[in-house]
C-alpha positions in Angstrom: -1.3 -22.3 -34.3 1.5 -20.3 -33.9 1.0 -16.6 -33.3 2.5 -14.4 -36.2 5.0 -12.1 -35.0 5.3 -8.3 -36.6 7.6 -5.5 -35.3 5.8 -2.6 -33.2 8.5 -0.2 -35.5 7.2 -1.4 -38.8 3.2 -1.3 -37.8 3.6 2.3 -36.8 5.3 3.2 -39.6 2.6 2.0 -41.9 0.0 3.9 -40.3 2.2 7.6 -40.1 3.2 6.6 -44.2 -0.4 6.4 -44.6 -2.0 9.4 -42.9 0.9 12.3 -43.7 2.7 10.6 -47.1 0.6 11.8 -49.8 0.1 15.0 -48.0 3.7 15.8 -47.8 4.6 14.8 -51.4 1.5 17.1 -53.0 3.1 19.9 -50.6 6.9 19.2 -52.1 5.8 19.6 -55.7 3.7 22.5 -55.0 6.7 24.1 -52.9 9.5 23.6 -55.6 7.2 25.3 -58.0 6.6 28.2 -56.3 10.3 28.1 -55.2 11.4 27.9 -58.9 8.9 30.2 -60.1 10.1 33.2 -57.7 13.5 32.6 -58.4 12.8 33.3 -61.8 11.0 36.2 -61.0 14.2 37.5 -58.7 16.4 36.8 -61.8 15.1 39.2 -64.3 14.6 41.5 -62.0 18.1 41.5 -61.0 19.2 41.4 -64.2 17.3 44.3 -65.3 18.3 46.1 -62.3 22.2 46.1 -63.8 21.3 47.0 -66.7 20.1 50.0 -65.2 22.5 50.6 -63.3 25.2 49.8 -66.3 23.5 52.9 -67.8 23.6 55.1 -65.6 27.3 54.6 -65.5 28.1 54.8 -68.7 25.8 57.9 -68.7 28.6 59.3 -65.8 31.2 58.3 -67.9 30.5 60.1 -71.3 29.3 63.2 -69.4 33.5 63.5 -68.2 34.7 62.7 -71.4 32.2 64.8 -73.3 33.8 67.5 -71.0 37.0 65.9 -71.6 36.7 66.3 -75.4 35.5 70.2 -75.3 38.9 71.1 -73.3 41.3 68.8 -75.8 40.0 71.4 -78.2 41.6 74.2 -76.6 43.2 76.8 -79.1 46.0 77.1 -76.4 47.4 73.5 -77.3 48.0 74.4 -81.0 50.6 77.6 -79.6 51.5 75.4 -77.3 50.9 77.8 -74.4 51.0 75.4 -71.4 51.0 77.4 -68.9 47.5 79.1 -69.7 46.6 75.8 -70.5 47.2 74.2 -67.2 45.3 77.5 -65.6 42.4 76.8 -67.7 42.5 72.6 -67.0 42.7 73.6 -63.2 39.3 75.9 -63.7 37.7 72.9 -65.3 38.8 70.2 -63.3 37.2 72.7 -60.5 33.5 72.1 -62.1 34.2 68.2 -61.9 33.6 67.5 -58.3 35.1 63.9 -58.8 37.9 64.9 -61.0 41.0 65.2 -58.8 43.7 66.3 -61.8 44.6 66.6 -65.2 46.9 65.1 -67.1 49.0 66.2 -70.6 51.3 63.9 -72.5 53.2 64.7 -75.6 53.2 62.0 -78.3 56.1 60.5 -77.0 54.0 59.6 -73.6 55.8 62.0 -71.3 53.7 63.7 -69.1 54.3 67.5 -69.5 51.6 69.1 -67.3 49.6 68.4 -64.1 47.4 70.6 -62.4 47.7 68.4 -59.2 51.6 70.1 -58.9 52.3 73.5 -59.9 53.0 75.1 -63.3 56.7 74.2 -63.9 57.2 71.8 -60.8 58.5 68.7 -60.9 55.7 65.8 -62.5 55.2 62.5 -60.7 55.3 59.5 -62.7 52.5 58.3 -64.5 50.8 55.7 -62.5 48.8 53.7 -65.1 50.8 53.8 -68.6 48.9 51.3 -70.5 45.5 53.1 -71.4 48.0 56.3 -72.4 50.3 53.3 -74.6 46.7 52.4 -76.1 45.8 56.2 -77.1 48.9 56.8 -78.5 48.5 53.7 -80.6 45.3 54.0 -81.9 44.3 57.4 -81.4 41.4 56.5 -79.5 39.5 57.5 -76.4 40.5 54.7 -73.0 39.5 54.1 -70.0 42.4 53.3 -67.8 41.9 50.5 -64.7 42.1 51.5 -61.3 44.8 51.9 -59.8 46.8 53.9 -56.5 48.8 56.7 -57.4 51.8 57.8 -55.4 48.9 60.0 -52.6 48.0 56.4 -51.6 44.7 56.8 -53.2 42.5 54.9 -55.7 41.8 56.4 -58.8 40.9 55.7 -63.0 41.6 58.0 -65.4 39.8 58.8 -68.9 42.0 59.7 -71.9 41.2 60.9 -75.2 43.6 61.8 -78.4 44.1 65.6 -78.9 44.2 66.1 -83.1 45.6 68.4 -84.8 45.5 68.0 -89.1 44.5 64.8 -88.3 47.5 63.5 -86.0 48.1 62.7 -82.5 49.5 66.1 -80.6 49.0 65.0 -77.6 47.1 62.8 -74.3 44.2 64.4 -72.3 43.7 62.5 -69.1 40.9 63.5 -66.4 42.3 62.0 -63.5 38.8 60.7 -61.1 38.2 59.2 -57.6 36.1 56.2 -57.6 33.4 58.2 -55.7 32.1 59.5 -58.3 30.9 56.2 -59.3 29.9 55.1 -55.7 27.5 58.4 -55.9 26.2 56.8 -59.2 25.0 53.9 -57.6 23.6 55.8 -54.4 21.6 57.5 -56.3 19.5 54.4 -57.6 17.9 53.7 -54.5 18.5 50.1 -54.4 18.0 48.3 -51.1 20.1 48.7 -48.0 20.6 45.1 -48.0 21.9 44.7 -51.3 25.4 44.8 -52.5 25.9 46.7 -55.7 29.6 46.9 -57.1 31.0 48.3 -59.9 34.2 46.5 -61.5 36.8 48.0 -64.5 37.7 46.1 -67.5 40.0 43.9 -65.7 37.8 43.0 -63.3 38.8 45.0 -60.7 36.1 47.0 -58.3 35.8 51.1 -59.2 33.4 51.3 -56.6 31.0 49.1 -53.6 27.8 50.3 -52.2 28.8 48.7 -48.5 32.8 49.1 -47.5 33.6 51.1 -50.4 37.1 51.9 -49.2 37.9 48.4 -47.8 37.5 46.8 -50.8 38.6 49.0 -53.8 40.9 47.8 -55.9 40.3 44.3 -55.1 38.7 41.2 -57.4 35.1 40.0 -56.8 34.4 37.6 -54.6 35.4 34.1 -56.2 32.2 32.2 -57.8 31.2 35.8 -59.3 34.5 36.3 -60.8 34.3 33.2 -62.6 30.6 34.0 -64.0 32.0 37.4 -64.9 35.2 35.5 -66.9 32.4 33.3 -69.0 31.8 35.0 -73.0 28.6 36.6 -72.2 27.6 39.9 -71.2 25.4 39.4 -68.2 24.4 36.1 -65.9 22.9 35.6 -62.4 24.5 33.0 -60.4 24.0 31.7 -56.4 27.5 33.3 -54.9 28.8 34.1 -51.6 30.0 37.8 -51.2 33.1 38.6 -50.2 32.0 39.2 -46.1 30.9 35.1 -46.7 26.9 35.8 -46.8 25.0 33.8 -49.3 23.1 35.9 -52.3 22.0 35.8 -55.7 24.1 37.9 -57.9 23.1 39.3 -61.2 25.7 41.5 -63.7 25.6 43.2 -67.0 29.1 44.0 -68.8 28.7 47.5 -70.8 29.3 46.9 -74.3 30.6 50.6 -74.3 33.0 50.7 -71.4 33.5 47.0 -71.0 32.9 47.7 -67.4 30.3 45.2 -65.0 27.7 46.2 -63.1 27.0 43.7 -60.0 24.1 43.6 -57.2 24.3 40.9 -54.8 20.5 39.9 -53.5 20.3 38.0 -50.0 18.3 34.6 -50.3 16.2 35.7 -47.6 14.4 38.2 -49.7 14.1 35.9 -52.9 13.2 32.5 -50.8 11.0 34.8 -48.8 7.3 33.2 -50.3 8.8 29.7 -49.8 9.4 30.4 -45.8 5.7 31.1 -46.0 5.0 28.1 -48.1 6.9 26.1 -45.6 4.5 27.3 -43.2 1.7 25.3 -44.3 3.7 22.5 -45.3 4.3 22.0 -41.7 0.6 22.5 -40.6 0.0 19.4 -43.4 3.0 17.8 -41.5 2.0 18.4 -38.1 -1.6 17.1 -39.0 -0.4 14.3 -40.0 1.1 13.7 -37.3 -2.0 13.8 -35.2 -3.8 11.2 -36.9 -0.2 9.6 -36.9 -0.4 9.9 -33.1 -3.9 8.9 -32.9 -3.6 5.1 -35.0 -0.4 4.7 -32.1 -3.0 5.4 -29.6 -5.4 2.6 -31.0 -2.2 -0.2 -31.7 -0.7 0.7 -28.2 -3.8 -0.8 -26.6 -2.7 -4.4 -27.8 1.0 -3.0 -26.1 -0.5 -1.9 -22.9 -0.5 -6.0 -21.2 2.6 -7.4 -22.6 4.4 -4.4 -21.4 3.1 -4.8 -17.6 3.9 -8.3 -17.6 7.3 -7.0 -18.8 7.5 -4.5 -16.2 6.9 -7.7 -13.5 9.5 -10.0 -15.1 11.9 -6.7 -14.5 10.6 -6.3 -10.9 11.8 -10.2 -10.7 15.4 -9.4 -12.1 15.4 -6.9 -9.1 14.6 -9.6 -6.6 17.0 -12.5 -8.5 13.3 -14.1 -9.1 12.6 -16.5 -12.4 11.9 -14.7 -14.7 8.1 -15.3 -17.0 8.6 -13.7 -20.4 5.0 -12.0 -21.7 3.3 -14.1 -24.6 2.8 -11.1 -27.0 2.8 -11.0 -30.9 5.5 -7.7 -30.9 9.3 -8.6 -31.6 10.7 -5.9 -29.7 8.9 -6.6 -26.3 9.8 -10.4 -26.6 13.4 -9.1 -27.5 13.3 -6.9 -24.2 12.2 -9.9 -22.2 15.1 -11.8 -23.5 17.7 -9.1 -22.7 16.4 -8.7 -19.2 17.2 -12.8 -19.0 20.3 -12.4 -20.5 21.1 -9.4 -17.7 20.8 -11.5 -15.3 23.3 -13.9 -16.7 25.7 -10.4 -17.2 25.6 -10.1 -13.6 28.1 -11.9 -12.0 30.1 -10.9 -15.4 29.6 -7.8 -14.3 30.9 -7.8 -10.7 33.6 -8.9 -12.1 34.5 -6.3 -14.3 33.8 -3.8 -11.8 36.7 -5.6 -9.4 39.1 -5.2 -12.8 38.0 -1.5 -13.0 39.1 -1.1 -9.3 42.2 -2.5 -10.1 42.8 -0.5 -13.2 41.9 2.9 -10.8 44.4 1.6 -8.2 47.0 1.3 -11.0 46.3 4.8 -12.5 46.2 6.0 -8.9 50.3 4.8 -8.6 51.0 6.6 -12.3 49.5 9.9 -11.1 51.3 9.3 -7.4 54.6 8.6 -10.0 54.4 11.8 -12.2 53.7 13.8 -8.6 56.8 12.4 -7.3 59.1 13.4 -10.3 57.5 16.8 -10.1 59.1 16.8 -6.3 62.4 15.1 -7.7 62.0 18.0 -10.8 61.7 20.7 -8.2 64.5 19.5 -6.0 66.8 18.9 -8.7 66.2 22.8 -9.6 67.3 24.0 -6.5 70.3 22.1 -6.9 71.4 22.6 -10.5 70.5 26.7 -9.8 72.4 26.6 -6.0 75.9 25.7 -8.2 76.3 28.6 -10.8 74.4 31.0 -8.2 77.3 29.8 -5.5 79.9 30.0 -8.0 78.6 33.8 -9.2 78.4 34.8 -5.3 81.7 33.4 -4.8 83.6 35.3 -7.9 81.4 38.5 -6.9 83.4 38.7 -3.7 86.7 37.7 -5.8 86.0 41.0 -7.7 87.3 42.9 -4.8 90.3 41.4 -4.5 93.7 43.5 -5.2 95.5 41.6 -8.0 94.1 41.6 -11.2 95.4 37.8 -11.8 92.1 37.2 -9.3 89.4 39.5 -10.6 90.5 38.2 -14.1 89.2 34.5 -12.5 86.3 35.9 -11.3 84.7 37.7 -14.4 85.5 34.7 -16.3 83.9 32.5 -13.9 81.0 35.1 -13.7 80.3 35.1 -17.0 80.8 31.0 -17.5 77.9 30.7 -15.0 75.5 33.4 -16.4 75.8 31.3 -19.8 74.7 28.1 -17.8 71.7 30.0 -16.7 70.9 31.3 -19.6 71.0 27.8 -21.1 69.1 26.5 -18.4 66.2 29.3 -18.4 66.3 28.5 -22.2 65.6 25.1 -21.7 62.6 25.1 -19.1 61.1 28.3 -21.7 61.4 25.7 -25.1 60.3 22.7 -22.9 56.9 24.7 -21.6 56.5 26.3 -24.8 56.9 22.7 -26.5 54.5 21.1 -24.0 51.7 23.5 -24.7 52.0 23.8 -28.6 53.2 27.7 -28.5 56.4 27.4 -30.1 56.3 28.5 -34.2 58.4 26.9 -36.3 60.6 28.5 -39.2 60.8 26.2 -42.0 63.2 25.9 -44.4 64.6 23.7 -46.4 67.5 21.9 -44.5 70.1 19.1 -45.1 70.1 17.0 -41.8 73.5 15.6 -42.7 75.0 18.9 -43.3 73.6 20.2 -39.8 74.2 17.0 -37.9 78.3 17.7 -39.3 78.1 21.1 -37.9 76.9 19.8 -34.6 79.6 17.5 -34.2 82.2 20.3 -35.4 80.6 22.9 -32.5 81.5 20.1 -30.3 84.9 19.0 -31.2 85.8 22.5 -31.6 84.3 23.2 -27.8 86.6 20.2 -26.4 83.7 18.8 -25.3 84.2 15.1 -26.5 87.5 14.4 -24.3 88.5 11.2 -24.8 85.7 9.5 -26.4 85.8 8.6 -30.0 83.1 10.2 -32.3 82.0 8.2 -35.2 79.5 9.6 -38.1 77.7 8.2 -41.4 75.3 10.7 -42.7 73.9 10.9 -45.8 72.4 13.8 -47.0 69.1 13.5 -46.7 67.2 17.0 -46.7 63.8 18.2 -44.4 61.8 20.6 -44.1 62.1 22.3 -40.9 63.5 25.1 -38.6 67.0 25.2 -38.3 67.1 26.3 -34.6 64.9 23.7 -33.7 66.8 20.8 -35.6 70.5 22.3 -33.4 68.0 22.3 -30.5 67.6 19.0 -31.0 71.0 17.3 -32.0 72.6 19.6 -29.3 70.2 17.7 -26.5 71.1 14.2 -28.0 74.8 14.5 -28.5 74.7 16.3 -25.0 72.9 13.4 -23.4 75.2 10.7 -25.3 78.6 12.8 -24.0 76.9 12.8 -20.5 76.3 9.3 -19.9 78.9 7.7 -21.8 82.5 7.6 -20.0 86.0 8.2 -21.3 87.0 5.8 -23.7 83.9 5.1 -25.2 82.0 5.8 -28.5 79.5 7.6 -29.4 78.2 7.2 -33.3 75.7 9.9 -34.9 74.4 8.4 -38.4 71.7 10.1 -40.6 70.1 8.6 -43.6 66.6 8.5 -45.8 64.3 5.4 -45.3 61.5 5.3 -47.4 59.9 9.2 -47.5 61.3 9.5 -43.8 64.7 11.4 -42.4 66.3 8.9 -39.8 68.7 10.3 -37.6 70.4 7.9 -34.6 72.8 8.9 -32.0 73.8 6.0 -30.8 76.3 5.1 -27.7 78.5 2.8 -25.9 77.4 4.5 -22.3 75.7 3.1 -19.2 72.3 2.3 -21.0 68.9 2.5 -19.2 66.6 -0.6 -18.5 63.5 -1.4 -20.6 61.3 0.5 -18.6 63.4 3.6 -18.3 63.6 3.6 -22.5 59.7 3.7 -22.7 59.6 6.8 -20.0 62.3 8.2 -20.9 61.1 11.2 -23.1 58.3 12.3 -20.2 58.8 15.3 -18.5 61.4 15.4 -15.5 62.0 11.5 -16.0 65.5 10.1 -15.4 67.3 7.4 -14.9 69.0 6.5 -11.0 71.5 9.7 -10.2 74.2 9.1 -7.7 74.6 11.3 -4.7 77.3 13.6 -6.2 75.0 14.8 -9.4 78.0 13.6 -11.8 75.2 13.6 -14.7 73.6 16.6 -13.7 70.7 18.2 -16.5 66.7 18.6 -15.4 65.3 15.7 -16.8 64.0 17.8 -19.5 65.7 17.6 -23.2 64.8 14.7 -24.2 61.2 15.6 -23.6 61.9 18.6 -25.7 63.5 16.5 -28.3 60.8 14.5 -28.7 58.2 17.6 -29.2 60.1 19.3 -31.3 60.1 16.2 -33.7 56.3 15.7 -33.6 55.7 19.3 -34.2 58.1 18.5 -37.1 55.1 15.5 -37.7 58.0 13.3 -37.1 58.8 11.0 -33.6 61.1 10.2 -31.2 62.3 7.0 -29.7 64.9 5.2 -27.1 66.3 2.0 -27.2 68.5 -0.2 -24.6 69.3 -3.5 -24.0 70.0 -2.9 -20.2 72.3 -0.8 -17.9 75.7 -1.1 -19.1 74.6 -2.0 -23.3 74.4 1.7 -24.0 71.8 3.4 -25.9 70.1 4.1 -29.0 68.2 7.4 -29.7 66.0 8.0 -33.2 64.3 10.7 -34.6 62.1 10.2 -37.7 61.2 13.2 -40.0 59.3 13.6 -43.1 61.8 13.8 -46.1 61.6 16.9 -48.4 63.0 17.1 -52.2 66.3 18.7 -52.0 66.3 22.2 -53.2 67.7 23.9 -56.1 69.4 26.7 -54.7 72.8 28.2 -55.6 74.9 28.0 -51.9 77.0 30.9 -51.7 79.8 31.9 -49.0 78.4 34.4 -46.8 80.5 37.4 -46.5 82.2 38.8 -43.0 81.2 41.3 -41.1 82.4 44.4 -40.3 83.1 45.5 -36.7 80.4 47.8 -35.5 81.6 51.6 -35.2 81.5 53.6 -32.4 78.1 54.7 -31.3 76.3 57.4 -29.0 74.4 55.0 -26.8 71.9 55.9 -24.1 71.1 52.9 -21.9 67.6 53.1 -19.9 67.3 50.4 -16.8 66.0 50.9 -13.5 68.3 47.3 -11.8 71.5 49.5 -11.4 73.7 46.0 -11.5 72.6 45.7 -15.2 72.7 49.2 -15.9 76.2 49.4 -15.1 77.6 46.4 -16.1 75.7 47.2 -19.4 77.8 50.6 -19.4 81.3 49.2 -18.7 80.5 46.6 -21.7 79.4 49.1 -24.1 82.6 51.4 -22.6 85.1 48.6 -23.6 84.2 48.7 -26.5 84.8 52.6 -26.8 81.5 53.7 -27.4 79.9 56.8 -25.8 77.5 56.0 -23.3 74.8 57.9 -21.0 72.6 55.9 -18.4 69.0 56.9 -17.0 67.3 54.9 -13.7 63.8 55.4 -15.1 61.1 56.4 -18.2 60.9 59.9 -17.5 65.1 60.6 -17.1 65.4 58.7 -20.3 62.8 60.9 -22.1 64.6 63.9 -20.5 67.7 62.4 -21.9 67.0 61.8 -25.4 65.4 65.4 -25.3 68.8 66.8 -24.1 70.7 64.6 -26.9 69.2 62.1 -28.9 71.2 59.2 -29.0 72.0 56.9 -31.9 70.5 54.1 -30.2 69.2 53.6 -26.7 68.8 50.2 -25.1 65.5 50.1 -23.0 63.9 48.3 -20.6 60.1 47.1 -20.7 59.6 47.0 -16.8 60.7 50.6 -16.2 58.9 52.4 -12.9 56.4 54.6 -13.8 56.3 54.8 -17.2 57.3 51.4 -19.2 59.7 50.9 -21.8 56.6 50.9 -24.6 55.3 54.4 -22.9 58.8 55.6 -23.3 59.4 54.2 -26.8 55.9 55.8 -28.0 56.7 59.5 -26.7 60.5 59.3 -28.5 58.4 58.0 -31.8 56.2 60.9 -31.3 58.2 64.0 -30.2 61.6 63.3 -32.9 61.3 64.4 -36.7 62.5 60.9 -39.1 66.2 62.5 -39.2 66.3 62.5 -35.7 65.2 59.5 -34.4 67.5 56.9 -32.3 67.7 53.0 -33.3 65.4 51.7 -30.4 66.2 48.3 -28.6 63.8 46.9 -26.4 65.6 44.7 -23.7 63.5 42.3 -21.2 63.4 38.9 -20.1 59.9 38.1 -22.3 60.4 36.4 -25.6 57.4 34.9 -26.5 56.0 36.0 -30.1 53.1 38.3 -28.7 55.9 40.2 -26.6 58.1 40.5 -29.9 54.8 41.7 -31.7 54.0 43.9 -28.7 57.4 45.9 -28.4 57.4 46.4 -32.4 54.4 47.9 -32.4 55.3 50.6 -29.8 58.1 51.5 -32.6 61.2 49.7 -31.3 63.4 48.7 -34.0 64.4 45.4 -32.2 63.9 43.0 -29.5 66.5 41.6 -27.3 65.7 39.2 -24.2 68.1 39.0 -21.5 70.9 38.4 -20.8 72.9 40.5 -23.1 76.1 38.9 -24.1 78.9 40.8 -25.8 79.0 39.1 -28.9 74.9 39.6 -28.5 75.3 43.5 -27.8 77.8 44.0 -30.5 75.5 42.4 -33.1 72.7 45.1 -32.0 75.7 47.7 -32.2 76.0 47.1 -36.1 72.4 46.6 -36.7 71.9 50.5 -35.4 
C-alpha cells in the first residue's frame, strides 16, 4: 500500500491555526472596540475643547471692540477736533497691550489719522481695504484678515462705524498684533504636545501655540483646510500638521467672528489604551506560540530519521557516492533528496560555467586595462594640446618687447587668440566632469531646435570656419524644451567634430525634424568615417579614433561624451553611425518634443556703450592686475589697483569706487571677508557695484559670493567684451 504523502508546511500550519487562531480573532474584535470606543472619547473631547477655546476668543475680541465702541463715541469727532482726538486714541491704545495703532477714515475711505505717525505727518497706506470697503457699505462692525503692513509685521484690525444722526461719519480701526490671540490660547493650559491654531475668516492663521511667528499668515496644513472648507461649523478629522506629524484634529468655526478654532491631538495620546491592549494581545500570541512550538516538537519526532538518512545521502554527494533517498511520508524531504541527485548531475554543468566565468573576468580585465590606457592617451594628449597655446603665449610674451609696434601688435593678438583656446579648453574638461557626475543644472526654456541649429551654422559661416566645404541644412522647426546654452554646447561639438574630420571639398549636412513626440537632429558628413567598433565607443570618455603623428585633428577626446550627457540629461540620447573609414559619419540626437509656445517674438533692443567708471581693481597675481588695469584704461575709465584685502578696504575707505573688481583668493583676508566689511562699513548711497572675480563657477560658488553681498560673479578669464558687459551692468 502506498504511503500517503502530506507536506511538513501544511501539518504545522494546522496545528499553530489550531492552538493561537481563535485566540487571536477574540483579541482583534475586542481591540477594535476599545480602539473605536476611545477614539470616540478623544473626539468630543476635542471638540469641546474648541469650543472652548472659540469662546474665549470671541470673549478677547468683543472686549477690543467694546473698547472700540466707547472711543467712536468721542464728542471730539462731531467738532471734528482731530488732533485732540488722536491724543486721546494714543492714551487708549496705551491701555490695550496688543493694540499697536489706530486708525480714522472719513466716509470716503481715506485714512486721516494714525497714532502710529505723528499728528499731521504723512499717513501710510491702508494695508487691508476690504473690511474698511465693508464698513462703509453697510455700516457695520468687521473684522479685517490678517495681513503685513509696510513694518513687515503681522497684524488684523477691528473696525466699527462712527454715527452721527444716524449716518456714517467715519471708520474706527484698532490696529492688533496676533499676540494677543496667541496669549488667549496660552492661557487655556492645553497640553504641551498639542497644536492649537487660530485661523481668520479666510482661513488664514491669527495665531499657533508652537512656531507662532514661522507660520502666521499661512493656510492650515492641507487635509485640515479641506475639513475646514466643508458647510459645517466644527469636525474632527485624522490630519498631518504642517511639521508632517500625524494627529487628530478637531475645530469649531465662531458663528460670531466666523473665525476657527483648531487643536491638533498626537495619536500617541488617543491610541494610547490600544498600545496597552496590544500588550496582551501579544502575550495570547506569544502563548500560542508555545503550544504552536510544542505540537512541532511532537511532529518533528516522525522528521528526526528521514532527515539523518538525508544528511548521509548528502555526505555521499560529498564523496561522488550513489546516492539512497530516505523513504519518508514528508514532500519536502523527498524533494530535498531529489535536489541533492539532481546537484550532482549540475556538477559538471557547473565547472563549466565557472570556466565561462573566468573567461568573462579575463575579458572585463582587457576593458578595464582599455579605459586605463585611454586615461594615459587622455593625459598625454593634454600635455600636448596645453604645450601649443602655452608655447605660442611664451613666444608672443617675448615679441612684446620688441621695438616696432607692427610686432607687439602680432603678439597681443596672438596672446589673446591662445587664452580663448584655453579658455575653451578649461571649459570643456569643467562641462564634461560636471556632465559625468550629474552636477550641471539645466535652464529650460522653451526652444526651436531649427531656429538654433540656423544660428549655429551662421556663427560658423560668419567665423570662416567651413572653408571650402559645402554646408547643407533641412530643418524643420520642431521646438524642445531645454537650456539654450546646453543645446549651442551641443551643436557647436558636432558641427566642430564634422568640420574636423571631414576634408576640403566635402559636405557636411545638419537636418532637424519631429518624429513621433521626439526632436531628431543629424549632423551628418562626407569625412573619413570611423569603423563599427569606434561608432559604438565613440561617445566614452577620452575615446578617439587613430590620430596621425602630426595631431592634424587635435581635440581631447571629450565632446562627444559631453554631447551625449547633455542629451540624456535632456531625457533624450545620442548616437554614431558609419559604414567604415572613408563612408563618413552620421551623428543623432533625440529629444523629447515640446508644444510650440505662444509667445510674441520681439527684436531686442541695442545696447548702449558703458560710461566711464571709477573702478578699483583688487588682485594679489600682479600679471592680471595690470593687464586688468591697461584694459579697463583703454577704455578711458579711471582706475586704482590694490595687491591685497586690507589695501583694498583702505582703498575704498579713501574713495569708494563705483565698482571694484575683486578677487576670492586674496592673502589674508579673502575676497568674501573684504566684500562683507565694504557691505558693512558704507551707508546704501555709498556703496560700490561689487564683482567677484575667480576661476570657481560651480553654482555653490555663485551662491557663496552672492551671499557675501557681491552684486555679480565673473569666472576667469575676463575678456573685453566680458569686462565691458560688467561695466554697463554697474
Amino acid at each position: 500500500m502506498k504511503t500517503p504523502r502530506v507536506s511538513l508546511r501544511s501539518r504545522l500550519l494546522y496545528l499553530a491555526a489550531a492552538a493561537f487562531l481563535p485566540l487571536a480573532v477574540v483579541s482583534g474584535i475586542s481591540l477594535l472596540a476599545l480602539v473605536h470606543q476611545q477614539r470616540e472619547q478623544a473626539e468630543r473631547a476635542g471638540i469641546e475643547i474648541t469650543r472652548a477655546l472659540s469662546t474665549a476668543v470671541d470673549a478677547e475680541l468683543s472686549r477690543s471692540f467694546a473698547a472700540l465702541d466707547a472711543l467712536a463715541t468721542s464728542t471730539l469727532l462731531d467738532a471734528p477736533d482731530l488732533r485732540r482726538f488722536h491724543d486721546r486714541a494714543v492714551r487708549v491704545s496705551a491701555t490695550r497691550s496688543q493694540w499697536r495703532s489706530v486708525i480714522l477714515h472719513d466716509s470716503k475711505g481715506r485714512m486721516v489719522l494714525n497714532t502710529a505717525s505723528a499728528f499731521g505727518a504723512p499717513l501710510p497706506p491702508t494695508t487691508e481695504s476690504e473690511s474698511v470697503a465693508y464698513v462703509l457699505r453697510e455700516a457695520q462692525p468687521a473684522i479685517g484678515t490678517i495681513s503685513r503692513g509696510a513694518n513687515g509685521r503681522y497684524s488684523f484690525a477691528l473696525r466699527v462705524p462712527v454715527l452721527r444722526d444716524g449716518e456714517l461719519s467715519y471708520v474706527l480701526s484698532a490696529v492688533i498684533s496676533p499676540d494677543g490671540i496667541r496669549e488667549v490660547i496660552n492661557r487655556q493650559r492645553v497640553p504641551s504636545d498639542w497644536v492649537v491654531s487660530v485661523f481668520d475668516a479666510r482661513n488664514q492663521r491669527v495665531a499657533r501655540s508652537r512656531q507662532h511667528e514661522e507660520f502666521l499668515g499661512g493656510p492650515p496644513a492641507a487635509g485640515l483646510l479641506a475639513a475646514m472648507e466643508q458647510p459645517v461649523h466644527e469636525g474632527w478629522i485624522l490630519t498631518p500638521t504642517i511639521e508632517g506629524d500625524k494627529t487628530y484634529s478637531a475645530f469649531t468655526r465662531s458663528l460670531v467672528t466666523g473665525w476657527t478654532v483648531a487643536i491638533g491631538i498626537p495619536i500617541s495620546y488617543v491610541d494610547a489604551g490600544a498600545l496597552r491592549s496590544l500588550f496582551v494581545y501579544g502575550g495570547g500570541i506569544l502563548l500560542s506560540i508555545i503550544l504552536a512550538a510544542l505540537a512541532a516538537l511532537l511532529v518533528g519526532r516522525g522528521i528526526a530519521r528521514p532527515m539523518a538518512e538525508l544528511g548521509e545521502a548528502a555526505r555521499a554527494l560529498g564523496r561522488r557516492e550513489h546516492l539512497k533517498l530516505p523513504d519518508t511520508p514528508i514532500v519536502e524531504i523527498r524533494q530535498v533528496a531529489e535536489s541533492l541527485s539532481f546537484a550532482a548531475d549540475e556538477r559538471t554543468r557547473g565547472e563549466a560555467e565557472r570556466e565561462e566565468l573566468l573567461e568573462r573576468e579575463r575579458q572585463a580585465r582587457a576593458i578595464a586595462e582599455e579605459a586605463n590606457r585611454s586615461k594615459d592617451e587622455f593625459l598625454a594628449m593634454l600635455g600636448h594640446e596645453l604645450r601649443n597655446p602655452l608655447g605660442a603665449i611664451s613666444n608672443a610674451a617675448q615679441l612684446l618687447g620688441a621695438p616696432d609696434e607692427e610686432s607687439r601688435t602680432h603678439a597681443r593678438a596672438v596672446i589673446g587668440r591662445q587664452v580663448q583656446h584655453l579658455a575653451r579648453m578649461t571649459d570643456d574638461l569643467l562641462d564634461a566632469a560636471r556632465a559625468m557626475t550629474g552636477k550641471i543644472v539645466l535652464q529650460r526654456q522653451p526652444l526651436d531646435l531649427a531656429e538654433a541649429a540656423a544660428r549655429a551654422l551662421a556663427t560658423l559661416r560668419a567665423a570662416g570656419r567651413t572653408g571650402r566645404r559645402r554646408l547643407a541644412e533641412r530643418l524643420e522647426p520642431v521646438w524642445v524644451d531645454a537650456d539654450p546654452t546646453r543645446i549651442e554646447q551641443i551643436l557647436g561639438n558636432l558641427l566642430g567634430n564634422a568640420l574636423k574630420f571631414t576634408p576640403e571639398g566635402g559636405t557636411i549636412t545638419i537636418s532637424v525634424e519631429k518624429v513621433g513626440d521626439e526632436a531628431v537632429l543629424r549632423v551628418s558628413d562626407t569625412g573619413i568615417g570611423m569603423p563599427p567598433a569606434l561608432a559604438a565607443r565613440v561617445f566614452e570618455p577620452f575615446v578617439q579614433g587613430e590620430r596621425p603623428l602630426d595631431r592634424s585633428y587635435g581635440g581631447l577626446g571629450i565632446g562627444l561624451t559631453l554631447v551625449r550627457r547633455l542629451a540624456e540629461l535632456h531625457g533624450g540620447s545620442a548616437t554614431a553611425a558609419s559604414e567604415g573609414p572613408g563612408q563618413g559619419s552620421v551623428f543623432t540626437v533625440r529629444l523629447p518634443a515640446a508644444r510650440a509656445p505662444q509667445v510674441e517674438r520681439r527684436r531686442a533692443g541695442t545696447k548702449s556703450s558703458a560710461p566711464v567708471r571709477n573702478v578699483l581693481v583688487v588682485e594679489d597675481n600682479e600679471d592680471a592686475r595690470e593687464t586688468l588695469r591697461r584694459m579697463l584704461e583703454l577704455g578711458g575709465h579711471h582706475v586704482r589697483t590694490a595687491a591685497d584685502g586690507a589695501s583694498g578696504l583702505e582703498a575704498v575707505r579713501s574713495a569708494p569706487p563705483e565698482i571694484a573688481l575683486i578677487d576670492i583668493g586674496l592673502p589674508e583676508m579673502d575676497g568674501y571677508e573684504l566684500a562683507r566689511r565694504i557691505r558693512s562699513e558704507f551707508g546704501a548711497g555709498r556703496q560700490p557695484y561689487l564683482v567677484a572675480v575667480t576661476g570657481y563657477g560651480m553654482p555653490d560658488d555663485r551662491k557663496r559670493t552672492l551671499e557675501a553681498g557681491f552684486d555679480l560673479h565673473v569666472v576667469k578669464p575676463v575678456d573685453a567684451a566680458l569686462l565691458a558687459d560688467v561695466l554697463e551692468r554697474g
